[in-house]
Each structure stands twice: as structure tokens, then as C-alpha cells.
PDB file of C-alpha atoms in Angstrom:
ATOM      1  CA  MET I 380     216.043 135.232  45.674  1.00 35.00           C
ATOM      2  CA  GLN I 381     215.990 131.813  44.060  1.00 38.00           C
ATOM      3  CA  SER I 382     218.159 129.088  45.631  1.00 37.00           C
ATOM      4  CA  ARG I 383     220.723 127.317  43.418  1.00 37.00           C
ATOM      5  CA  LYS I 384     218.798 123.993  43.675  1.00 37.00           C
ATOM      6  CA  SER I 385     215.500 125.670  42.706  1.00 37.00           C
ATOM      7  CA  GLN I 386     217.156 127.234  39.698  1.00 38.00           C
ATOM      8  CA  GLN I 387     218.537 123.847  38.509  1.00 41.00           C
ATOM      9  CA  VAL I 388     215.000 122.433  38.131  1.00 45.00           C
ATOM     10  CA  ALA I 389     214.271 125.170  35.485  1.00 44.00           C
ATOM     11  CA  ASP I 390     217.643 125.027  33.796  1.00 45.00           C
ATOM     12  CA  LYS I 391     217.234 121.695  32.187  1.00 49.00           C
ATOM     13  CA  GLU I 392     214.721 122.939  29.590  1.00 49.00           C
ATOM     14  CA  ILE I 393     215.133 121.421  26.144  1.00 50.00           C
ATOM     15  CA  LYS I 394     212.955 121.461  23.158  1.00 53.00           C
ATOM     16  CA  THR I 395     211.979 118.047  21.861  1.00 57.00           C
ATOM     17  CA  SER I 396     210.459 116.984  18.683  1.00 61.00           C
ATOM     18  CA  GLU I 397     209.294 113.750  20.457  1.00 74.00           C
ATOM     19  CA  PRO I 398     205.567 113.631  20.727  1.00 86.00           C
ATOM     20  CA  MET I 399     204.517 113.809  24.433  1.00 89.00           C
ATOM     21  CA  ALA I 400     201.449 112.561  26.204  1.00 89.00           C
ATOM     22  CA  VAL I 401     200.315 114.825  29.048  1.00 89.00           C
ATOM     23  CA  MET I 402     199.562 112.627  32.006  1.00 90.00           C
ATOM     24  CA  GLY I 403     198.903 115.020  34.879  1.00 91.00           C
ATOM     25  CA  ARG I 404     199.437 118.511  36.379  1.00 92.00           C
ATOM     26  CA  ILE I 405     201.182 119.558  39.555  1.00 95.00           C
ATOM     27  CA  VAL I 406     198.534 121.286  41.680  1.00 95.00           C
ATOM     28  CA  GLY I 407     200.715 122.364  44.588  1.00 95.00           C
ATOM     29  CA  SER I 408     203.337 121.539  47.150  1.00 96.00           C
ATOM     30  CA  PHE I 409     202.999 118.932  49.880  1.00 96.00           C
ATOM     31  CA  GLY I 410     204.965 119.671  52.991  1.00 94.00           C
ATOM     32  CA  VAL I 411     208.293 121.545  53.400  1.00 94.00           C
ATOM     33  CA  TYR I 412     210.717 119.101  51.811  1.00 95.00           C
ATOM     34  CA  GLY I 413     210.032 119.644  48.187  1.00 96.00           C
ATOM     35  CA  TRP I 414     207.129 117.172  47.596  1.00 97.00           C
ATOM     36  CA  VAL I 415     204.548 118.115  45.037  1.00 97.00           C
ATOM     37  CA  LYS I 416     200.766 117.198  44.652  1.00 97.00           C
ATOM     38  CA  ILE I 417     199.701 115.920  41.309  1.00 95.00           C
ATOM     39  CA  LEU I 418     196.356 115.565  39.637  1.00 91.00           C
ATOM     40  CA  PRO I 419     196.897 112.600  37.326  1.00 90.00           C
ATOM     41  CA  PHE I 420     194.975 112.489  34.025  1.00 86.00           C
ATOM     42  CA  THR I 421     195.252 108.797  33.873  1.00 85.00           C
ATOM     43  CA  GLU I 422     192.540 106.198  34.097  1.00 81.00           C
ATOM     44  CA  SER I 423     193.736 105.070  37.495  1.00 85.00           C
ATOM     45  CA  VAL I 424     195.383 107.310  40.004  1.00 88.00           C
ATOM     46  CA  ASN I 425     198.712 105.334  40.027  1.00 89.00           C
ATOM     47  CA  GLY I 426     199.053 105.306  36.236  1.00 89.00           C
ATOM     48  CA  LEU I 427     202.277 107.478  36.472  1.00 93.00           C
ATOM     49  CA  LEU I 428     203.935 105.348  39.242  1.00 93.00           C
ATOM     50  CA  SER I 429     205.700 103.015  36.795  1.00 92.00           C
ATOM     51  CA  TYR I 430     207.709 105.964  34.987  1.00 95.00           C
ATOM     52  CA  PRO I 431     210.971 106.789  36.755  1.00 96.00           C
ATOM     53  CA  ILE I 432     211.394 109.847  34.551  1.00 96.00           C
ATOM     54  CA  TRP I 433     208.823 112.550  33.844  1.00 96.00           C
ATOM     55  CA  TRP I 434     208.906 115.582  31.668  1.00 95.00           C
ATOM     56  CA  LEU I 435     207.686 118.886  33.040  1.00 95.00           C
ATOM     57  CA  GLY I 436     206.478 121.777  30.950  1.00 93.00           C
ATOM     58  CA  ASN I 437     203.562 123.978  29.867  1.00 86.00           C
ATOM     59  CA  ASP I 438     202.647 122.314  26.510  1.00 67.00           C
ATOM     60  CA  ASP I 439     204.682 124.922  24.682  1.00 77.00           C
ATOM     61  CA  GLY I 440     207.125 122.328  23.283  1.00 74.00           C
ATOM     62  CA  GLU I 441     209.715 122.859  25.976  1.00 86.00           C
ATOM     63  CA  TRP I 442     209.932 120.045  28.506  1.00 91.00           C
ATOM     64  CA  ASN I 443     212.220 119.391  31.523  1.00 88.00           C
ATOM     65  CA  GLU I 444     213.299 115.771  31.929  1.00 94.00           C
ATOM     66  CA  ILE I 445     213.238 115.097  35.687  1.00 96.00           C
ATOM     67  CA  LYS I 446     213.929 112.005  37.766  1.00 97.00           C
ATOM     68  CA  VAL I 447     211.169 110.898  40.194  1.00 97.00           C
ATOM     69  CA  ILE I 448     212.732 110.072  43.525  1.00 97.00           C
ATOM     70  CA  LYS I 449     209.516 108.860  45.243  1.00 96.00           C
ATOM     71  CA  CYS I 450     205.906 108.833  44.276  1.00 96.00           C
ATOM     72  CA  ASN I 451     202.772 107.603  46.089  1.00 95.00           C
ATOM     73  CA  ALA I 452     199.047 107.569  45.525  1.00 93.00           C
ATOM     74  CA  HIS I 453     196.845 109.324  48.069  1.00 90.00           C
ATOM     75  CA  SER I 454     193.113 109.057  47.397  1.00 87.00           C
ATOM     76  CA  LYS I 455     192.690 110.662  43.995  1.00 86.00           C
ATOM     77  CA  ILE I 456     196.092 112.517  43.891  1.00 92.00           C
ATOM     78  CA  LEU I 457     199.781 111.565  43.787  1.00 96.00           C
ATOM     79  CA  ILE I 458     202.432 113.039  45.969  1.00 97.00           C
ATOM     80  CA  ALA I 459     206.002 112.890  44.434  1.00 97.00           C
ATOM     81  CA  LEU I 460     209.544 113.983  45.421  1.00 97.00           C
ATOM     82  CA  LEU I 461     211.359 115.092  42.182  1.00 97.00           C
ATOM     83  CA  ASP I 462     215.105 115.327  41.748  1.00 96.00           C
ATOM     84  CA  GLN I 463     216.389 118.723  42.602  1.00 92.00           C
ATOM     85  CA  CYS I 464     213.173 119.914  44.152  1.00 95.00           C
ATOM     86  CA  THR I 465     214.411 120.073  47.724  1.00 93.00           C
ATOM     87  CA  ASP I 466     212.162 122.622  49.481  1.00 96.00           C
ATOM     88  CA  ARG I 467     208.681 124.015  49.538  1.00 96.00           C
ATOM     89  CA  THR I 468     209.692 127.196  47.452  1.00 96.00           C
ATOM     90  CA  ALA I 469     210.890 124.918  44.633  1.00 96.00           C
ATOM     91  CA  ALA I 470     207.763 122.809  44.842  1.00 97.00           C
ATOM     92  CA  MET I 471     205.371 125.838  44.753  1.00 96.00           C
ATOM     93  CA  LYS I 472     207.171 127.119  41.613  1.00 96.00           C
ATOM     94  CA  LEU I 473     206.080 123.931  39.864  1.00 96.00           C
ATOM     95  CA  LYS I 474     202.420 124.652  40.443  1.00 95.00           C
ATOM     96  CA  ASN I 475     200.263 124.250  37.292  1.00 92.00           C
ATOM     97  CA  THR I 476     203.076 122.543  35.502  1.00 94.00           C
ATOM     98  CA  LEU I 477     202.110 119.786  33.171  1.00 93.00           C
ATOM     99  CA  ILE I 478     203.630 116.244  33.458  1.00 94.00           C
ATOM    100  CA  ALA I 479     204.211 114.246  30.269  1.00 93.00           C
ATOM    101  CA  ILE I 480     205.729 111.032  29.137  1.00 94.00           C
ATOM    102  CA  PRO I 481     207.122 110.569  25.598  1.00 93.00           C
ATOM    103  CA  ARG I 482     204.567 108.917  23.506  1.00 89.00           C
ATOM    104  CA  ASN I 483     206.925 106.067  22.454  1.00 91.00           C
ATOM    105  CA  HIS I 484     207.256 104.992  26.163  1.00 91.00           C
ATOM    106  CA  LEU I 485     203.441 104.431  26.461  1.00 89.00           C
ATOM    107  CA  PRO I 486     201.488 101.299  25.441  1.00 87.00           C
ATOM    108  CA  VAL I 487     200.308 101.411  21.805  1.00 86.00           C
ATOM    109  CA  LEU I 488     196.552 101.541  21.683  1.00 83.00           C
ATOM    110  CA  SER I 489     194.192 100.545  18.942  1.00 79.00           C
ATOM    111  CA  ASP I 490     192.578 103.165  16.643  1.00 73.00           C
ATOM    112  CA  SER I 491     189.021 101.885  17.740  1.00 72.00           C
ATOM    113  CA  GLY I 492     189.625 103.332  21.280  1.00 73.00           C
ATOM    114  CA  GLU I 493     188.191 100.127  22.761  1.00 77.00           C
ATOM    115  CA  ASP I 494     191.461  99.347  24.642  1.00 80.00           C
ATOM    116  CA  GLY I 495     191.755 102.953  25.770  1.00 82.00           C
ATOM    117  CA  TYR I 496     193.012 106.371  24.419  1.00 84.00           C
ATOM    118  CA  TYR I 497     195.107 109.213  25.472  1.00 85.00           C
ATOM    119  CA  TRP I 498     193.617 112.672  26.195  1.00 83.00           C
ATOM    120  CA  GLU I 499     195.379 114.399  23.346  1.00 81.00           C
ATOM    121  CA  ASP I 500     193.890 111.740  20.951  1.00 87.00           C
ATOM    122  CA  LEU I 501     190.482 113.251  21.709  1.00 91.00           C
ATOM    123  CA  VAL I 502     191.418 116.828  20.618  1.00 89.00           C
ATOM    124  CA  GLY I 503     190.095 117.370  17.073  1.00 92.00           C
ATOM    125  CA  LEU I 504     187.510 114.575  17.201  1.00 94.00           C
ATOM    126  CA  LYS I 505     184.016 115.323  15.959  1.00 96.00           C
ATOM    127  CA  VAL I 506     181.262 115.167  18.687  1.00 96.00           C
ATOM    128  CA  VAL I 507     177.877 113.789  17.639  1.00 96.00           C
ATOM    129  CA  ASN I 508     174.803 113.157  19.779  1.00 96.00           C
ATOM    130  CA  LEU I 509     172.385 110.186  19.705  1.00 96.00           C
ATOM    131  CA  GLN I 510     170.089 112.132  17.361  1.00 96.00           C
ATOM    132  CA  ASP I 511     173.055 112.332  14.864  1.00 94.00           C
ATOM    133  CA  GLU I 512     173.435 116.177  15.361  1.00 93.00           C
ATOM    134  CA  GLU I 513     177.011 117.374  15.044  1.00 93.00           C
ATOM    135  CA  LEU I 514     177.764 119.381  18.216  1.00 95.00           C
ATOM    136  CA  GLY I 515     181.300 120.441  17.087  1.00 94.00           C
ATOM    137  CA  SER I 516     184.912 119.246  17.718  1.00 95.00           C
ATOM    138  CA  VAL I 517     186.918 118.784  20.932  1.00 94.00           C
ATOM    139  CA  VAL I 518     189.217 121.681  21.367  1.00 92.00           C
ATOM    140  CA  GLY I 519     190.352 120.871  24.894  1.00 88.00           C
ATOM    141  CA  ILE I 520     189.811 118.868  28.052  1.00 88.00           C
ATOM    142  CA  ILE I 521     189.306 120.397  31.520  1.00 87.00           C
ATOM    143  CA  ALA I 522     190.756 118.030  34.113  1.00 77.00           C
ATOM    144  CA  SER I 523     188.859 117.917  37.251  1.00 75.00           C
ATOM    145  CA  SER I 524     187.172 115.415  39.464  1.00 73.00           C
ATOM    146  CA  ASN I 525     184.769 114.994  36.592  1.00 82.00           C
ATOM    147  CA  ASP I 526     186.647 115.669  33.449  1.00 88.00           C
ATOM    148  CA  ILE I 527     184.998 117.987  30.824  1.00 93.00           C
ATOM    149  CA  LEU I 528     185.242 118.073  27.084  1.00 94.00           C
ATOM    150  CA  GLN I 529     185.457 121.607  25.546  1.00 94.00           C
ATOM    151  CA  VAL I 530     183.499 121.331  22.264  1.00 95.00           C
ATOM    152  CA  GLN I 531     183.487 124.156  19.878  1.00 93.00           C
ATOM    153  CA  SER I 532     180.934 124.237  17.089  1.00 89.00           C
ATOM    154  CA  LEU I 533     182.060 125.122  13.478  1.00 79.00           C
ATOM    155  CA  LYS I 534     178.667 126.900  13.034  1.00 80.00           C
ATOM    156  CA  GLU I 535     178.907 130.645  13.081  1.00 73.00           C
ATOM    157  CA  GLY I 536     177.904 132.201  16.366  1.00 74.00           C
ATOM    158  CA  GLU I 537     177.406 129.015  18.394  1.00 78.00           C
ATOM    159  CA  ARG I 538     179.028 128.992  21.773  1.00 83.00           C
ATOM    160  CA  GLU I 539     181.450 126.453  23.142  1.00 90.00           C
ATOM    161  CA  ARG I 540     179.822 123.550  24.890  1.00 94.00           C
ATOM    162  CA  LEU I 541     181.177 121.836  28.052  1.00 95.00           C
ATOM    163  CA  ILE I 542     180.224 118.267  28.117  1.00 96.00           C
ATOM    164  CA  PRO I 543     181.057 116.083  31.132  1.00 96.00           C
ATOM    165  CA  PHE I 544     183.254 113.152  30.312  1.00 94.00           C
ATOM    166  CA  ILE I 545     181.271 110.550  32.367  1.00 94.00           C
ATOM    167  CA  ASN I 546     179.832 107.152  31.474  1.00 92.00           C
ATOM    168  CA  LYS I 547     176.291 108.537  31.522  1.00 96.00           C
ATOM    169  CA  VAL I 548     177.079 111.008  28.760  1.00 97.00           C
ATOM    170  CA  ILE I 549     179.914 109.485  26.676  1.00 95.00           C
ATOM    171  CA  VAL I 550     178.409 106.597  24.622  1.00 95.00           C
ATOM    172  CA  LYS I 551     181.404 105.802  22.477  1.00 93.00           C
ATOM    173  CA  VAL I 552     184.832 107.094  21.638  1.00 92.00           C
ATOM    174  CA  ASP I 553     186.000 105.889  18.178  1.00 89.00           C
ATOM    175  CA  ILE I 554     189.609 107.064  17.426  1.00 88.00           C
ATOM    176  CA  GLY I 555     189.431 105.348  14.000  1.00 86.00           C
ATOM    177  CA  THR I 556     186.358 107.240  12.783  1.00 90.00           C
ATOM    178  CA  HIS I 557     187.397 110.423  14.475  1.00 92.00           C
ATOM    179  CA  GLN I 558     184.311 110.850  16.560  1.00 94.00           C
ATOM    180  CA  ILE I 559     182.733 110.776  19.970  1.00 95.00           C
ATOM    181  CA  ILE I 560     179.115 109.867  20.304  1.00 96.00           C
ATOM    182  CA  VAL I 561     177.418 111.437  23.369  1.00 97.00           C
ATOM    183  CA  ASP I 562     174.023 111.439  25.080  1.00 96.00           C
ATOM    184  CA  TRP I 563     173.749 115.228  24.992  1.00 96.00           C
ATOM    185  CA  GLY I 564     171.111 117.438  23.460  1.00 90.00           C
ATOM    186  CA  SER I 565     171.996 120.126  20.946  1.00 86.00           C
ATOM    187  CA  ASP I 566     170.105 122.633  23.181  1.00 86.00           C
ATOM    188  CA  TYR I 567     172.124 121.980  26.282  1.00 84.00           C
TER     189      TYR I 567
END
């Protein structure tokens, strides 16, 4: 049976037309008092700490606005206590939930990508290698200790490529020209 407080976390779902930027994912519970562990998708682990309100959801357009009571960085993860998430059961129900911030609450970045970019800005970009061979377009990003671009070729019969998003491989991200240049062979 679900406790009243656990149910309240799920009851605040609203559909929003506001563009959201996904900034992390809840990966589990932490302790018995409702704290959650978060894998941030931000450049630095503490990139979410300055936002007192987060939006929780599964990228289906429905997001829960939730107040952050406390949040701390621990190595490469965050631990947070969220409003109305008062026990381990409630925290465990949030596992794999995405954390987003409304796009208009984030710093505006240039189209060149030189001052940074948001993950969702990469989806749809063309991926080209140093030999000027088009490898496909970014269809997704797998967040892990070494993030990975999912690149799907437009050519019939070609498989999806998984390209590590690391400095050795990513030569340039240019949001303005809609492309990512990589040091990656077409036969990899």
C-alpha cells in the first residue's frame, strides 16, 4: 500500500508546454529518510545545486514540480532530499526518473557551442569524422561515467554507432552548423 506522502509526490503531475532541459536522473535511494541519489548530466557534478525547484518526469511531457529541501555533491553523484519524499519507499519509486529545469531558467548559450550546450541540443546534429565522412545523426545520449552518443546512419542497413563523448573523440560541437566533428572511423 502506498503512503499518503508517497502518493502526493506523484499527484502533482502537470503537462507543460515550457521547453525543459533534462539535467540528471535519479538512480536510487540513499538511506531511509527519503533521500535520492542523482546522476547529474551537467558539466560539473554540482550544476543542479543552484536550482531550488526541479521538475521530475520521464520525458513524456508530464513533469512534477518539486521543491529541493537539501542537496549535496558526493564524488560524481548528488544526494537530495525532495519535498514530500519522506521515506525510502517514496525515494525508490523515483528511481530512473529524469530531472529537468525549464529552459528559460538556464543561461542562454551561443549557437556556436563554444560556451557550452545542453544535451538535448545535440540530438539531431549531423556527425562527421575527420575524413569528412557522414556517420549519421545523434538520436540520443547514454549518460554514464563516460557519456555516449547514439548515432544513427541515414543509409539503409547501417547499424547504430555508439561514440564516446570524450575529449579524445569529440573534436568540435557546432550547434550553429548543426554538426559534431569526431575523430572516429566509419568502420568502427
